[in-house]
CSV table of C-alpha atoms and ligand atoms in Angstrom, one decimal:
chain,number,residue,atom,x,y,z
A,1,MET,CA,129.6,90.1,32.0
A,2,HIS,CA,127.6,89.1,28.9
A,3,ILE,CA,128.2,86.1,26.4
A,4,ASP,CA,127.0,85.0,23.1
A,5,ILE,CA,127.6,81.9,22.5
A,6,ILE,CA,127.7,80.2,18.4
A,7,THR,CA,126.7,76.4,18.3
A,8,VAL,CA,124.8,73.8,16.1
A,9,GLN,CA,124.4,71.8,19.4
A,10,PRO,CA,121.9,74.5,21.4
A,11,ASP,CA,121.3,71.2,23.3
A,12,LEU,CA,124.0,70.7,24.7
A,13,LEU,CA,124.9,73.8,25.8
A,14,LYS,CA,121.0,74.3,28.1
A,15,SER,CA,121.8,72.2,31.4
A,16,PRO,CA,126.2,73.3,32.6
A,17,PHE,CA,124.5,77.4,33.1
A,18,GLU,CA,121.3,76.3,35.0
A,19,HIS,CA,123.0,75.2,38.3
A,20,SER,CA,125.3,76.7,41.2
A,21,ILE,CA,127.4,79.3,41.2
A,22,MET,CA,126.5,80.2,37.1
A,23,LYS,CA,122.9,80.0,38.2
A,24,ARG,CA,124.0,82.1,41.0
A,25,ALA,CA,126.0,84.5,38.8
A,26,GLN,CA,122.7,84.9,36.4
A,27,ASP,CA,120.4,85.3,39.3
A,28,LYS,CA,122.3,88.3,40.8
A,29,GLY,CA,122.1,89.8,37.1
A,30,LEU,CA,126.7,89.5,36.8
A,31,LEU,CA,126.3,87.3,33.7
A,32,VAL,CA,124.2,87.0,31.0
A,33,VAL,CA,124.8,83.4,28.8
A,34,GLU,CA,122.9,83.4,25.4
A,35,ILE,CA,122.7,80.3,23.3
A,36,HIS,CA,122.7,81.5,19.2
A,37,HIS,CA,121.7,78.4,16.8
A,38,LEU,CA,123.8,78.8,13.7
A,39,ARG,CA,121.3,76.5,11.9
A,40,LYS,CA,119.0,79.5,12.0
A,41,ARG,CA,121.8,81.1,9.3
A,42,ALA,CA,122.2,78.0,7.0
A,43,VAL,CA,122.4,78.6,3.6
A,44,ASN,CA,119.8,77.0,2.0
A,45,GLU,CA,116.2,75.0,3.3
A,46,TYR,CA,117.8,71.7,4.2
A,47,GLY,CA,120.1,73.6,7.1
A,48,GLN,CA,122.9,73.3,5.8
A,49,ILE,CA,125.9,74.6,7.5
A,50,ASP,CA,128.9,73.1,7.0
A,51,ASP,CA,130.3,71.3,2.9
A,52,TYR,CA,133.3,69.0,1.9
A,53,GLN,CA,136.8,70.6,1.8
A,54,TYR,CA,138.8,71.6,-0.4
A,55,GLY,CA,141.7,69.2,-1.1
A,56,GLY,CA,139.8,66.2,-0.4
A,57,GLY,CA,140.0,64.2,3.0
A,58,ALA,CA,137.1,62.8,5.3
A,59,GLY,CA,135.1,65.6,7.4
A,60,MET,CA,133.0,68.4,6.6
A,61,VAL,CA,134.3,71.9,7.0
A,62,MET,CA,131.6,74.8,8.5
A,63,MET,CA,131.3,76.9,6.0
A,64,CYS,CA,131.9,80.4,6.1
A,65,LYS,CA,128.5,82.6,5.2
A,66,PRO,CA,126.3,81.2,7.7
A,67,LEU,CA,129.0,82.1,10.5
A,68,ALA,CA,130.3,85.4,9.0
A,69,ASN,CA,126.2,86.5,9.5
A,70,ALA,CA,126.0,85.2,13.1
A,71,ILE,CA,128.8,87.0,14.0
A,72,GLU,CA,128.1,90.0,12.0
A,73,ALA,CA,124.3,90.1,13.3
A,74,LEU,CA,125.7,90.2,16.8
A,75,GLN,CA,128.0,92.6,16.1
A,76,LYS,CA,125.5,95.4,15.2
A,77,GLU,CA,124.5,95.0,18.4
A,78,LYS,CA,127.3,94.8,21.2
A,79,ILE,CA,131.1,95.1,20.4
A,80,TYR,CA,132.9,92.1,22.0
A,81,ASP,CA,136.0,92.0,23.6
A,82,ASP,CA,136.9,88.9,22.4
A,83,ILE,CA,135.6,86.4,19.6
A,84,ILE,CA,136.8,83.5,20.6
A,85,TYR,CA,136.8,80.2,18.4
A,86,LEU,CA,137.4,76.7,20.7
A,87,THR,CA,139.3,74.6,19.6
A,88,PRO,CA,141.9,71.7,19.9
A,89,ASP,CA,144.8,73.5,18.3
A,90,GLY,CA,143.8,77.1,20.4
A,91,GLN,CA,145.7,78.3,23.5
A,92,THR,CA,145.5,75.7,26.5
A,93,LEU,CA,143.2,77.5,29.4
A,94,ASN,CA,144.6,78.4,32.4
A,95,GLN,CA,143.5,80.4,35.5
A,96,LYS,CA,145.7,83.4,34.0
A,97,ILE,CA,143.5,83.3,30.9
A,98,ALA,CA,140.3,82.9,32.8
A,99,ASN,CA,141.6,85.3,34.9
A,100,SER,CA,141.8,88.5,32.3
A,101,LEU,CA,139.0,87.2,30.7
A,102,SER,CA,136.7,87.6,33.7
A,103,LEU,CA,137.4,91.1,33.6
A,104,LYS,CA,135.5,91.6,30.1
A,105,ASN,CA,132.0,93.0,29.6
A,106,ASN,CA,131.0,91.0,26.2
A,107,LEU,CA,132.4,88.0,25.1
A,108,LEU,CA,131.4,86.1,21.9
A,109,MET,CA,132.2,82.0,21.6
A,110,ILE,CA,132.6,80.0,18.8
A,111,CYS,CA,131.8,76.4,19.2
A,112,GLY,CA,133.2,74.1,16.1
A,113,HIS,CA,132.3,70.7,15.0
A,114,TYR,CA,133.7,68.3,12.4
A,115,LYS,CA,136.7,69.5,11.3
A,116,GLY,CA,136.6,72.9,12.4
A,117,ILE,CA,135.7,76.2,10.5
A,118,ASP,CA,136.6,77.7,7.5
A,119,GLU,CA,140.3,79.1,8.1
A,120,ARG,CA,139.1,82.8,6.3
A,121,ILE,CA,136.6,83.5,9.9
A,122,ARG,CA,139.6,82.1,11.6
A,123,GLU,CA,141.3,85.4,9.9
A,124,LYS,CA,138.8,88.1,9.7
A,125,TYR,CA,136.7,87.6,13.1
A,126,ILE,CA,138.7,85.8,15.5
A,127,THR,CA,140.8,87.2,18.6
A,128,LYS,CA,141.7,83.8,20.5
A,129,GLU,CA,141.8,80.6,20.0
A,130,ILE,CA,141.4,78.4,23.1
A,131,SER,CA,141.6,74.4,23.5
A,132,ILE,CA,141.0,73.0,27.4
A,133,GLY,CA,143.4,70.4,27.1
A,134,ASP,CA,145.8,68.5,24.8
A,135,TYR,CA,142.8,65.5,24.0
A,136,VAL,CA,139.8,65.3,20.7
A,137,LEU,CA,136.5,66.1,22.0
A,138,SER,CA,133.7,65.5,19.3
A,139,GLY,CA,132.9,69.6,19.1
A,140,GLY,CA,133.5,72.7,21.2
A,141,GLU,CA,130.2,73.0,23.1
A,142,LEU,CA,131.8,71.2,26.3
A,143,ALA,CA,135.3,73.2,26.1
A,144,ALA,CA,133.3,77.0,26.0
A,145,ALA,CA,131.2,75.2,29.1
A,146,VAL,CA,134.1,74.8,30.4
A,147,LEU,CA,135.3,78.0,29.5
A,148,VAL,CA,132.4,80.0,30.9
A,149,ASP,CA,132.1,78.4,34.2
A,150,THR,CA,135.7,78.9,35.1
A,151,ILE,CA,135.3,82.5,34.1
A,152,GLY,CA,131.9,83.1,35.1
A,153,ARG,CA,132.4,82.3,39.4
A,154,LEU,CA,135.7,84.8,38.7
A,155,ILE,CA,133.5,88.1,37.6
A,156,PRO,CA,134.0,89.9,40.8
A,157,GLY,CA,130.5,89.3,43.5
A,158,VAL,CA,129.2,86.1,41.8
A,159,LEU,CA,131.9,84.2,45.2
A,160,GLY,CA,131.2,85.2,48.5
A,161,ASP,CA,133.6,85.1,51.2
A,162,GLU,CA,133.1,82.0,52.0
A,163,THR,CA,133.9,80.1,48.6
A,164,SER,CA,136.5,82.7,48.1
A,165,ALA,CA,138.0,82.2,44.2
A,166,LEU,CA,140.8,83.5,45.6
A,167,THR,CA,141.9,80.0,47.5
A,168,ASP,CA,141.4,77.7,44.7
A,169,SER,CA,144.0,75.3,43.2
A,170,PHE,CA,145.8,77.3,41.1
A,171,GLN,CA,145.3,80.6,42.4
A,172,ASP,CA,148.6,81.2,42.6
A,173,ASP,CA,150.2,78.2,40.8
A,174,LEU,CA,149.9,76.3,43.9
A,175,LEU,CA,147.5,73.4,44.0
A,176,ALA,CA,145.2,73.6,47.0
A,177,PRO,CA,146.0,72.2,50.3
A,178,PRO,CA,143.8,69.1,52.1
A,179,VAL,CA,140.5,69.4,53.9
A,180,TYR,CA,138.3,67.8,56.4
A,181,THR,CA,134.7,68.0,58.0
A,182,ARG,CA,132.9,66.3,61.0
A,183,PRO,CA,133.8,64.3,62.1
A,184,VAL,CA,137.3,65.1,64.2
A,185,ASP,CA,137.6,60.5,63.8
A,186,TRP,CA,136.7,58.9,60.8
A,187,ASN,CA,136.9,55.2,61.8
A,188,GLY,CA,140.0,56.1,63.4
A,189,MET,CA,141.4,58.8,60.4
A,190,LYS,CA,142.0,61.8,62.2
A,191,VAL,CA,141.7,65.0,61.3
A,192,PRO,CA,145.3,66.9,61.9
A,193,ASP,CA,145.5,68.6,64.8
A,194,VAL,CA,146.7,71.6,63.9
A,195,LEU,CA,143.7,72.4,62.1
A,196,MET,CA,141.6,72.2,65.9
A,197,SER,CA,144.1,74.1,66.9
A,198,GLY,CA,142.2,77.5,67.0
A,199,ASP,CA,145.9,79.1,66.1
A,200,HIS,CA,145.2,81.1,62.5
A,201,LYS,CA,148.9,82.1,62.0
A,202,LYS,CA,149.2,78.5,62.4
A,203,ILE,CA,146.7,77.0,60.3
A,204,GLU,CA,148.0,79.2,57.6
A,205,ASP,CA,151.4,78.6,57.5
A,206,TRP,CA,150.2,75.2,58.0
A,207,ARG,CA,148.0,75.2,54.8
A,208,TYR,CA,151.1,77.2,52.8
A,209,GLU,CA,153.3,74.0,53.6
A,210,GLN,CA,150.8,71.2,52.3
A,211,SER,CA,149.9,73.1,49.0
A,212,VAL,CA,153.9,73.8,48.2
A,213,GLN,CA,154.3,70.0,49.1
A,214,ARG,CA,151.2,69.0,47.2
A,215,THR,CA,152.2,70.6,44.1
A,216,LYS,CA,155.9,69.3,43.9
A,217,GLU,CA,154.9,66.4,44.2
A,218,ARG,CA,152.2,66.4,41.8
A,219,ARG,CA,152.7,69.2,39.4
A,220,PRO,CA,156.8,70.2,39.8
A,221,ASP,CA,155.8,71.9,36.4
A,222,LEU,CA,154.0,75.1,38.0
A,223,LEU,CA,157.1,75.8,40.5
A,224,GLY,CA,159.0,76.5,37.8
F,1,6GU,CL1,138.4,74.2,22.8
F,1,6GU,N1,137.2,72.0,21.1
F,1,6GU,C1,137.8,70.3,20.7
F,1,6GU,N2,136.6,70.0,19.5
F,1,6GU,N3,138.5,70.0,20.7
F,1,6GU,C2,139.6,70.2,22.3
F,1,6GU,C3,139.0,71.2,23.0
F,1,6GU,C4,138.5,72.2,22.1
F,1,6GU,N4,139.3,71.6,23.8
F,1,6GU,C5,140.2,70.6,24.1
F,1,6GU,N5,140.4,69.3,22.9
């Protein structure tokens, strides 16, 4: 998968993909992430990419021309399955959306700042609008990092069996069960006997029950 990201804060997007599973995905050649600095498309020598909003009001709006130029330059090289705008008024990200995006080949993500981007860019180019939750971030970069991470780990071949995404919380609308490692007795707190029984069927049943119980207690909304 190839993911292009257009941003005015390229430094914010350096580190998130240089570690752990995102690094492994790129090292294996399964994921390429390319950051594109919108400032290179500025309308003047001062690096301007935003302007006051029509109708008045506080906050700047990202202008059409720099964004259109950046998007169209990238579209000359690739056909995008989706052009995604990260915005608090988008569809709230969940595992189902992540699963479906993980099957795409080329994605373009646009990070907004200030009051956001001119509505005409949304109308003309954007095919999906995604929010990562009901709170406000200073810009779309951290949201883009979250989106790339959640998609990237689902790309076939990125995770080995030992870290299979299939057993993650939310994968079947259930939270993950509790997990334990050595020692068996930590200051009098013991690991549940069933996990040491060696009976795989029993362990599987126990984990499923724990998942259901945990989901009922913490996220009854997931059970429908
Ligand atoms: Cl995608 N952008 C911003 N600026 N804030 C957010 C968000 C996105 N998702 C949740 N809050």
